[in-house]
Short mmCIF file of N, CA and C in Angstrom, two decimals:
data_model
loop_
_atom_site.label_atom_id
_atom_site.label_comp_id
_atom_site.label_asym_id
_atom_site.label_seq_id
_atom_site.Cartn_x
_atom_site.Cartn_y
_atom_site.Cartn_z
N MET A 121 -3.99 15.64 4.25
CA MET A 121 -5.15 14.92 4.75
C MET A 121 -4.77 14.20 6.05
N PRO A 122 -5.64 14.23 7.06
CA PRO A 122 -5.34 13.56 8.33
C PRO A 122 -5.22 12.05 8.16
N ALA A 123 -4.68 11.43 9.17
CA ALA A 123 -4.51 9.98 9.18
C ALA A 123 -5.87 9.28 9.23
N THR A 124 -5.85 7.97 9.03
CA THR A 124 -7.04 7.16 9.18
C THR A 124 -7.51 7.25 10.62
N PRO A 125 -8.82 7.40 10.86
CA PRO A 125 -9.28 7.42 12.24
C PRO A 125 -8.88 6.13 12.95
N ALA A 126 -8.64 6.24 14.22
CA ALA A 126 -8.27 5.06 15.01
C ALA A 126 -8.71 5.29 16.45
N PHE A 127 -8.95 4.19 17.13
CA PHE A 127 -9.22 4.27 18.56
C PHE A 127 -7.89 4.25 19.30
N ARG A 128 -7.72 5.19 20.21
CA ARG A 128 -6.57 5.17 21.09
C ARG A 128 -6.79 4.05 22.11
N PRO A 129 -5.72 3.43 22.61
CA PRO A 129 -5.89 2.31 23.56
C PRO A 129 -6.83 2.62 24.72
N GLU A 130 -6.77 3.83 25.26
CA GLU A 130 -7.62 4.18 26.40
C GLU A 130 -9.10 4.35 26.02
N GLU A 131 -9.39 4.40 24.72
CA GLU A 131 -10.76 4.54 24.24
C GLU A 131 -11.46 3.21 24.00
N ILE A 132 -10.70 2.14 24.03
CA ILE A 132 -11.28 0.82 23.76
C ILE A 132 -11.91 0.33 25.05
N LEU A 133 -13.20 0.61 25.18
CA LEU A 133 -13.95 0.34 26.40
C LEU A 133 -15.02 -0.71 26.10
N THR A 134 -14.62 -1.95 26.10
CA THR A 134 -15.52 -3.03 25.71
C THR A 134 -16.61 -3.30 26.74
N HIS A 135 -16.51 -2.69 27.90
CA HIS A 135 -17.53 -2.86 28.94
C HIS A 135 -18.62 -1.79 28.87
N GLU A 136 -18.52 -0.88 27.90
CA GLU A 136 -19.51 0.19 27.76
C GLU A 136 -20.33 0.01 26.48
N SER A 137 -21.44 0.73 26.40
CA SER A 137 -22.29 0.71 25.22
C SER A 137 -21.52 1.19 24.00
N THR A 138 -21.87 0.66 22.85
CA THR A 138 -21.25 1.11 21.61
C THR A 138 -21.50 2.59 21.36
N ARG A 139 -22.57 3.13 21.91
CA ARG A 139 -22.89 4.55 21.73
C ARG A 139 -21.93 5.47 22.47
N SER A 140 -21.12 4.92 23.35
CA SER A 140 -20.16 5.75 24.06
C SER A 140 -18.84 5.88 23.30
N ALA A 141 -18.69 5.13 22.23
CA ALA A 141 -17.45 5.19 21.44
C ALA A 141 -17.35 6.53 20.71
N ARG A 142 -16.15 7.08 20.69
CA ARG A 142 -15.92 8.37 20.01
C ARG A 142 -16.15 8.25 18.52
N LEU A 143 -15.74 7.15 17.94
CA LEU A 143 -15.90 6.94 16.50
C LEU A 143 -17.13 6.10 16.22
N LYS A 144 -17.74 6.38 15.09
CA LYS A 144 -18.91 5.61 14.66
C LYS A 144 -18.58 4.95 13.33
N TRP A 145 -19.05 3.71 13.18
CA TRP A 145 -18.85 2.97 11.94
C TRP A 145 -20.21 2.65 11.33
N VAL A 146 -20.39 3.04 10.09
CA VAL A 146 -21.60 2.69 9.35
C VAL A 146 -21.21 2.09 8.01
N VAL A 147 -22.07 1.20 7.54
CA VAL A 147 -21.98 0.69 6.18
C VAL A 147 -23.30 1.07 5.52
N VAL A 148 -23.21 1.68 4.35
CA VAL A 148 -24.39 2.07 3.58
C VAL A 148 -24.35 1.27 2.29
N VAL A 149 -25.46 0.59 1.99
CA VAL A 149 -25.49 -0.29 0.83
C VAL A 149 -26.71 0.03 -0.04
N ASP A 150 -26.55 -0.16 -1.34
CA ASP A 150 -27.61 0.05 -2.32
C ASP A 150 -28.67 -1.03 -2.15
N THR A 151 -29.86 -0.65 -1.72
CA THR A 151 -30.91 -1.61 -1.44
C THR A 151 -31.52 -2.23 -2.71
N ALA A 152 -31.16 -1.73 -3.89
CA ALA A 152 -31.65 -2.32 -5.13
C ALA A 152 -30.87 -3.58 -5.51
N LEU A 153 -29.77 -3.83 -4.83
CA LEU A 153 -28.97 -5.02 -5.14
C LEU A 153 -29.71 -6.30 -4.74
N GLU A 154 -29.47 -7.36 -5.49
CA GLU A 154 -29.98 -8.67 -5.12
C GLU A 154 -29.35 -9.06 -3.78
N PRO A 155 -30.02 -9.88 -2.96
CA PRO A 155 -29.51 -10.20 -1.63
C PRO A 155 -28.05 -10.69 -1.59
N GLY A 156 -27.68 -11.56 -2.50
CA GLY A 156 -26.31 -12.07 -2.51
C GLY A 156 -25.29 -10.98 -2.82
N ARG A 157 -25.60 -10.15 -3.79
CA ARG A 157 -24.69 -9.04 -4.14
C ARG A 157 -24.64 -8.00 -3.03
N LEU A 158 -25.78 -7.77 -2.37
CA LEU A 158 -25.82 -6.84 -1.25
C LEU A 158 -24.93 -7.34 -0.11
N ALA A 159 -25.08 -8.60 0.24
CA ALA A 159 -24.26 -9.18 1.32
C ALA A 159 -22.78 -9.15 0.95
N ASN A 160 -22.46 -9.44 -0.30
CA ASN A 160 -21.08 -9.41 -0.76
C ASN A 160 -20.49 -8.01 -0.64
N ALA A 161 -21.25 -7.00 -1.05
CA ALA A 161 -20.77 -5.62 -0.98
C ALA A 161 -20.50 -5.20 0.46
N VAL A 162 -21.42 -5.54 1.36
CA VAL A 162 -21.25 -5.21 2.77
C VAL A 162 -20.01 -5.91 3.34
N ALA A 163 -19.88 -7.19 3.04
CA ALA A 163 -18.74 -7.95 3.56
C ALA A 163 -17.41 -7.39 3.05
N CYS A 164 -17.35 -7.01 1.80
CA CYS A 164 -16.10 -6.51 1.23
C CYS A 164 -15.67 -5.18 1.85
N VAL A 165 -16.61 -4.24 2.00
CA VAL A 165 -16.21 -2.96 2.59
C VAL A 165 -15.93 -3.12 4.08
N ALA A 166 -16.61 -4.05 4.74
CA ALA A 166 -16.34 -4.31 6.17
C ALA A 166 -14.94 -4.90 6.35
N ALA A 167 -14.55 -5.80 5.45
CA ALA A 167 -13.21 -6.39 5.54
C ALA A 167 -12.14 -5.31 5.38
N ALA A 168 -12.34 -4.41 4.44
CA ALA A 168 -11.37 -3.32 4.25
C ALA A 168 -11.30 -2.44 5.49
N THR A 169 -12.45 -2.20 6.10
CA THR A 169 -12.51 -1.34 7.28
C THR A 169 -11.82 -1.98 8.47
N GLY A 170 -12.13 -3.23 8.73
CA GLY A 170 -11.51 -3.93 9.85
C GLY A 170 -10.00 -3.97 9.74
N ASP A 171 -9.51 -4.03 8.52
CA ASP A 171 -8.07 -4.06 8.28
C ASP A 171 -7.43 -2.68 8.48
N ALA A 172 -8.18 -1.62 8.21
CA ALA A 172 -7.60 -0.27 8.18
C ALA A 172 -7.72 0.52 9.48
N VAL A 173 -8.79 0.32 10.22
CA VAL A 173 -9.06 1.16 11.39
C VAL A 173 -8.55 0.49 12.66
N ARG A 174 -7.47 1.02 13.18
CA ARG A 174 -6.83 0.45 14.37
C ARG A 174 -7.75 0.56 15.59
N GLY A 175 -7.84 -0.53 16.33
CA GLY A 175 -8.61 -0.55 17.55
C GLY A 175 -10.07 -0.88 17.37
N LEU A 176 -10.50 -1.14 16.14
CA LEU A 176 -11.90 -1.43 15.87
C LEU A 176 -12.28 -2.84 16.31
N GLN A 177 -11.36 -3.77 16.14
CA GLN A 177 -11.64 -5.15 16.49
C GLN A 177 -11.38 -5.38 17.98
N GLY A 178 -12.36 -5.98 18.65
CA GLY A 178 -12.21 -6.32 20.06
C GLY A 178 -11.44 -7.63 20.21
N PRO A 179 -11.14 -7.99 21.44
CA PRO A 179 -10.43 -9.24 21.68
C PRO A 179 -11.34 -10.44 21.42
N GLY A 180 -10.72 -11.56 21.09
CA GLY A 180 -11.47 -12.79 20.91
C GLY A 180 -11.81 -13.39 22.27
N GLY A 181 -12.58 -14.45 22.25
CA GLY A 181 -12.96 -15.10 23.50
C GLY A 181 -13.37 -16.53 23.26
N ALA A 182 -13.45 -17.26 24.34
CA ALA A 182 -13.83 -18.66 24.27
C ALA A 182 -15.28 -18.83 24.70
N ASP A 183 -15.95 -19.82 24.11
CA ASP A 183 -17.30 -20.13 24.56
C ASP A 183 -17.22 -21.09 25.75
N ALA A 184 -18.36 -21.48 26.27
CA ALA A 184 -18.39 -22.33 27.46
C ALA A 184 -17.73 -23.68 27.24
N GLY A 185 -17.63 -24.11 25.99
CA GLY A 185 -16.98 -25.37 25.68
C GLY A 185 -15.49 -25.23 25.41
N GLY A 186 -14.97 -24.02 25.46
CA GLY A 186 -13.54 -23.78 25.27
C GLY A 186 -13.14 -23.47 23.83
N ALA A 187 -14.09 -23.46 22.89
CA ALA A 187 -13.76 -23.13 21.50
C ALA A 187 -13.53 -21.62 21.39
N GLU A 188 -12.45 -21.24 20.73
CA GLU A 188 -12.08 -19.83 20.57
C GLU A 188 -12.86 -19.19 19.41
N HIS A 189 -13.25 -17.95 19.62
CA HIS A 189 -13.93 -17.16 18.60
C HIS A 189 -13.16 -15.86 18.42
N PRO A 190 -12.91 -15.46 17.17
CA PRO A 190 -12.14 -14.23 16.93
C PRO A 190 -12.89 -12.99 17.40
N GLY A 191 -12.12 -11.94 17.64
CA GLY A 191 -12.71 -10.68 18.06
C GLY A 191 -13.57 -10.07 16.96
N LEU A 192 -14.60 -9.37 17.38
CA LEU A 192 -15.49 -8.66 16.47
C LEU A 192 -15.36 -7.17 16.72
N ALA A 193 -16.06 -6.38 15.95
CA ALA A 193 -16.01 -4.93 16.10
C ALA A 193 -16.71 -4.54 17.40
N TRP A 194 -15.94 -4.22 18.41
CA TRP A 194 -16.50 -3.92 19.74
C TRP A 194 -17.34 -2.65 19.73
N ALA A 195 -17.05 -1.72 18.82
CA ALA A 195 -17.77 -0.44 18.79
C ALA A 195 -19.02 -0.52 17.93
N GLY A 196 -19.30 -1.67 17.37
CA GLY A 196 -20.50 -1.86 16.58
C GLY A 196 -20.39 -1.33 15.16
N CYS A 197 -21.35 -1.72 14.36
CA CYS A 197 -21.44 -1.27 12.98
C CYS A 197 -22.91 -1.19 12.62
N THR A 198 -23.33 -0.04 12.16
CA THR A 198 -24.72 0.16 11.74
C THR A 198 -24.79 -0.02 10.23
N VAL A 199 -25.70 -0.86 9.76
CA VAL A 199 -25.86 -1.09 8.33
C VAL A 199 -27.14 -0.39 7.88
N LEU A 200 -26.97 0.51 6.93
CA LEU A 200 -28.05 1.35 6.44
C LEU A 200 -28.29 1.10 4.96
N GLY A 201 -29.51 1.34 4.52
CA GLY A 201 -29.84 1.18 3.12
C GLY A 201 -30.07 2.52 2.44
N ALA A 202 -29.79 2.55 1.15
CA ALA A 202 -29.99 3.76 0.36
C ALA A 202 -30.20 3.37 -1.10
N GLY A 203 -30.84 4.25 -1.83
CA GLY A 203 -30.93 4.09 -3.27
C GLY A 203 -29.63 4.55 -3.90
N ALA A 204 -29.44 4.28 -5.17
CA ALA A 204 -28.19 4.62 -5.86
C ALA A 204 -27.86 6.11 -5.77
N GLU A 205 -28.87 6.96 -5.97
CA GLU A 205 -28.63 8.41 -5.91
C GLU A 205 -28.27 8.85 -4.49
N GLN A 206 -28.98 8.31 -3.50
CA GLN A 206 -28.67 8.63 -2.10
C GLN A 206 -27.25 8.18 -1.77
N LEU A 207 -26.88 7.00 -2.23
CA LEU A 207 -25.55 6.46 -1.96
C LEU A 207 -24.47 7.37 -2.55
N ALA A 208 -24.70 7.86 -3.75
CA ALA A 208 -23.75 8.79 -4.38
C ALA A 208 -23.64 10.08 -3.57
N ASN A 209 -24.78 10.57 -3.05
CA ASN A 209 -24.76 11.77 -2.22
C ASN A 209 -24.03 11.54 -0.91
N VAL A 210 -24.26 10.39 -0.30
CA VAL A 210 -23.57 10.05 0.95
C VAL A 210 -22.06 9.98 0.70
N ARG A 211 -21.68 9.36 -0.41
CA ARG A 211 -20.25 9.27 -0.73
C ARG A 211 -19.65 10.66 -0.89
N ALA A 212 -20.34 11.53 -1.59
CA ALA A 212 -19.84 12.90 -1.79
C ALA A 212 -19.68 13.63 -0.45
N LYS A 213 -20.66 13.48 0.44
CA LYS A 213 -20.57 14.11 1.76
C LYS A 213 -19.41 13.53 2.57
N ALA A 214 -19.22 12.22 2.49
CA ALA A 214 -18.13 11.58 3.24
C ALA A 214 -16.77 12.03 2.71
N VAL A 215 -16.63 12.10 1.40
CA VAL A 215 -15.37 12.56 0.80
C VAL A 215 -15.10 14.01 1.21
N ALA A 216 -16.12 14.85 1.18
CA ALA A 216 -15.95 16.25 1.60
C ALA A 216 -15.54 16.34 3.07
N ALA A 217 -16.15 15.52 3.92
CA ALA A 217 -15.79 15.52 5.34
C ALA A 217 -14.35 15.06 5.53
N ALA A 218 -13.94 14.04 4.78
CA ALA A 218 -12.56 13.54 4.88
C ALA A 218 -11.57 14.61 4.44
N GLU A 219 -11.91 15.30 3.35
CA GLU A 219 -11.00 16.32 2.82
C GLU A 219 -10.94 17.57 3.70
N SER A 220 -12.00 17.85 4.44
CA SER A 220 -12.01 19.06 5.27
C SER A 220 -11.47 18.84 6.68
N ALA A 221 -11.23 17.60 7.06
CA ALA A 221 -10.72 17.31 8.41
C ALA A 221 -9.35 17.96 8.58
N GLU A 222 -9.20 18.69 9.65
CA GLU A 222 -7.94 19.39 9.90
C GLU A 222 -7.06 18.70 10.92
N THR A 223 -7.63 17.82 11.73
CA THR A 223 -6.85 17.10 12.74
C THR A 223 -7.15 15.61 12.63
N ASP A 224 -6.31 14.80 13.23
CA ASP A 224 -6.54 13.35 13.23
C ASP A 224 -7.84 13.00 13.95
N ASP A 225 -8.23 13.78 14.96
CA ASP A 225 -9.48 13.51 15.67
C ASP A 225 -10.71 13.79 14.81
N GLU A 226 -10.55 14.53 13.72
CA GLU A 226 -11.66 14.82 12.81
C GLU A 226 -11.65 13.90 11.58
N ALA A 227 -10.66 13.03 11.49
CA ALA A 227 -10.48 12.19 10.30
C ALA A 227 -11.71 11.32 10.03
N VAL A 228 -12.02 11.17 8.75
CA VAL A 228 -13.10 10.32 8.27
C VAL A 228 -12.48 9.35 7.27
N TRP A 229 -12.78 8.08 7.42
CA TRP A 229 -12.25 7.05 6.53
C TRP A 229 -13.39 6.43 5.74
N ILE A 230 -13.14 6.20 4.46
CA ILE A 230 -14.16 5.67 3.56
C ILE A 230 -13.59 4.49 2.78
N ALA A 231 -14.35 3.42 2.73
CA ALA A 231 -14.08 2.32 1.80
C ALA A 231 -15.32 2.19 0.95
N ASP A 232 -15.15 2.10 -0.35
CA ASP A 232 -16.32 1.91 -1.20
C ASP A 232 -16.13 0.68 -2.07
N MET A 233 -17.24 0.17 -2.54
CA MET A 233 -17.21 -0.95 -3.47
C MET A 233 -17.85 -0.49 -4.76
N PRO A 234 -17.02 -0.12 -5.73
CA PRO A 234 -17.55 0.28 -7.03
C PRO A 234 -18.16 -0.92 -7.77
N LEU A 235 -19.07 -0.63 -8.67
CA LEU A 235 -19.72 -1.66 -9.48
C LEU A 235 -18.70 -2.59 -10.13
N ALA A 236 -17.60 -2.06 -10.59
CA ALA A 236 -16.58 -2.87 -11.27
C ALA A 236 -16.06 -4.00 -10.40
N ALA A 237 -16.13 -3.85 -9.08
CA ALA A 237 -15.66 -4.91 -8.19
C ALA A 237 -16.54 -6.15 -8.28
N GLN A 238 -17.80 -5.98 -8.67
CA GLN A 238 -18.69 -7.14 -8.81
C GLN A 238 -18.88 -7.57 -10.26
N THR A 239 -18.35 -6.82 -11.20
CA THR A 239 -18.53 -7.20 -12.61
C THR A 239 -17.26 -7.75 -13.22
N THR A 240 -16.19 -7.82 -12.46
CA THR A 240 -14.95 -8.43 -12.94
C THR A 240 -14.61 -9.62 -12.05
N ARG A 241 -13.89 -10.58 -12.59
CA ARG A 241 -13.52 -11.77 -11.82
C ARG A 241 -12.02 -11.80 -11.49
N VAL A 242 -11.27 -10.89 -12.09
CA VAL A 242 -9.83 -10.82 -11.87
C VAL A 242 -9.53 -9.47 -11.23
N TYR A 243 -8.86 -9.49 -10.08
CA TYR A 243 -8.65 -8.25 -9.34
C TYR A 243 -7.90 -7.20 -10.15
N ASP A 244 -6.90 -7.60 -10.93
CA ASP A 244 -6.17 -6.64 -11.76
C ASP A 244 -7.09 -6.00 -12.80
N GLU A 245 -8.07 -6.75 -13.30
CA GLU A 245 -9.04 -6.18 -14.24
C GLU A 245 -9.92 -5.16 -13.52
N TYR A 246 -10.28 -5.44 -12.27
CA TYR A 246 -11.04 -4.46 -11.48
C TYR A 246 -10.23 -3.17 -11.34
N LEU A 247 -8.95 -3.29 -10.98
CA LEU A 247 -8.11 -2.10 -10.81
C LEU A 247 -7.98 -1.32 -12.11
N ALA A 248 -7.87 -2.04 -13.24
CA ALA A 248 -7.77 -1.37 -14.54
C ALA A 248 -9.07 -0.63 -14.86
N GLU A 249 -10.21 -1.26 -14.58
CA GLU A 249 -11.51 -0.62 -14.82
C GLU A 249 -11.68 0.60 -13.91
N LEU A 250 -11.27 0.47 -12.68
CA LEU A 250 -11.34 1.59 -11.74
C LEU A 250 -10.49 2.76 -12.24
N ALA A 251 -9.31 2.47 -12.76
CA ALA A 251 -8.43 3.52 -13.27
C ALA A 251 -9.02 4.24 -14.47
N ARG A 252 -9.91 3.56 -15.21
CA ARG A 252 -10.54 4.17 -16.38
C ARG A 252 -11.84 4.91 -16.04
N THR A 253 -12.30 4.81 -14.81
CA THR A 253 -13.58 5.39 -14.43
C THR A 253 -13.40 6.76 -13.81
N ALA A 254 -14.01 7.75 -14.41
CA ALA A 254 -13.95 9.12 -13.87
C ALA A 254 -14.69 9.15 -12.54
N PRO A 255 -14.23 9.96 -11.59
CA PRO A 255 -14.89 10.01 -10.28
C PRO A 255 -16.40 10.26 -10.35
N ASP A 256 -16.84 11.10 -11.28
CA ASP A 256 -18.28 11.38 -11.36
C ASP A 256 -19.06 10.25 -12.02
N GLN A 257 -18.36 9.25 -12.56
CA GLN A 257 -19.00 8.09 -13.17
C GLN A 257 -18.92 6.85 -12.28
N LEU A 258 -18.30 6.99 -11.14
CA LEU A 258 -18.12 5.87 -10.22
C LEU A 258 -19.45 5.51 -9.57
N GLN A 259 -19.89 4.28 -9.74
CA GLN A 259 -21.13 3.83 -9.13
C GLN A 259 -20.77 2.93 -7.95
N SER A 260 -20.95 3.45 -6.74
CA SER A 260 -20.66 2.67 -5.53
C SER A 260 -21.86 1.82 -5.16
N LEU A 261 -21.60 0.57 -4.81
CA LEU A 261 -22.64 -0.34 -4.36
C LEU A 261 -22.76 -0.32 -2.84
N ALA A 262 -21.65 -0.02 -2.17
CA ALA A 262 -21.64 0.05 -0.71
C ALA A 262 -20.50 0.96 -0.28
N LEU A 263 -20.70 1.59 0.87
CA LEU A 263 -19.69 2.45 1.49
C LEU A 263 -19.52 2.05 2.93
N SER A 264 -18.32 2.10 3.41
CA SER A 264 -18.04 1.95 4.83
C SER A 264 -17.42 3.26 5.27
N ILE A 265 -17.97 3.84 6.33
CA ILE A 265 -17.51 5.15 6.80
C ILE A 265 -17.22 5.05 8.29
N VAL A 266 -16.05 5.53 8.69
CA VAL A 266 -15.69 5.61 10.11
C VAL A 266 -15.20 7.02 10.37
N GLY A 267 -15.72 7.60 11.43
CA GLY A 267 -15.30 8.94 11.80
C GLY A 267 -15.94 9.37 13.10
N PRO A 268 -15.72 10.61 13.48
CA PRO A 268 -16.35 11.12 14.70
C PRO A 268 -17.87 10.93 14.62
N ARG A 269 -18.44 10.50 15.72
CA ARG A 269 -19.87 10.17 15.78
C ARG A 269 -20.77 11.26 15.17
N ALA A 270 -20.58 12.51 15.56
CA ALA A 270 -21.44 13.59 15.07
C ALA A 270 -21.27 13.79 13.56
N THR A 271 -20.07 13.66 13.06
CA THR A 271 -19.81 13.83 11.63
C THR A 271 -20.50 12.73 10.84
N VAL A 272 -20.33 11.49 11.27
CA VAL A 272 -20.94 10.36 10.57
C VAL A 272 -22.47 10.47 10.63
N ASP A 273 -23.00 10.86 11.78
CA ASP A 273 -24.46 11.03 11.88
C ASP A 273 -24.98 12.05 10.87
N ARG A 274 -24.24 13.15 10.69
CA ARG A 274 -24.66 14.17 9.70
C ARG A 274 -24.60 13.62 8.28
N ILE A 275 -23.60 12.82 7.99
CA ILE A 275 -23.44 12.26 6.64
C ILE A 275 -24.57 11.31 6.28
N VAL A 276 -25.00 10.49 7.22
CA VAL A 276 -25.99 9.45 6.93
C VAL A 276 -27.39 9.77 7.43
N LYS A 277 -27.61 11.02 7.80
CA LYS A 277 -28.89 11.45 8.36
C LYS A 277 -30.06 10.99 7.48
N LYS A 278 -31.06 10.44 8.12
CA LYS A 278 -32.33 10.02 7.51
C LYS A 278 -32.26 8.73 6.68
N LEU A 279 -31.12 8.05 6.65
CA LEU A 279 -31.08 6.76 5.96
C LEU A 279 -31.71 5.71 6.87
N ARG A 280 -32.27 4.69 6.26
CA ARG A 280 -32.97 3.69 7.08
C ARG A 280 -32.06 2.53 7.44
N LEU A 281 -32.30 2.01 8.63
CA LEU A 281 -31.57 0.86 9.14
C LEU A 281 -32.02 -0.39 8.40
N LEU A 282 -31.09 -1.23 8.01
CA LEU A 282 -31.47 -2.51 7.38
C LEU A 282 -31.61 -3.57 8.45
#
């Protein structure tokens, strides 16, 4: 399997539109979730993504008063909504794209938040529950996907923007 997608230093063009970035980042979340759980799911998969995808975070900056603000995702992130069945289909398409990538430039990275992540309070219990869950029984609440723009667009085609 190819490496995690990453921006090469020469691709980090913070002075250009996010649409010019080679890689696209989307988060797809189950719209049936209560607002707090929805926000939690998005935040958790975004945190995993920011940690994993090199070059995604832009430089920090100061405001007019001199207070420093950390860097954000310079290439943007589109947040989309889906029903549970749609989300499962999107996950399957993303996994297939990741498995079929033959080069690092085709790599697709996925972070998901299974239901067990919100139903357990101890991380080791979450990991144990995850280990007991068959892949076809995994209920994802949110997915974060990073990959080549055209590939990601095909995976999330027709989902609505939140």
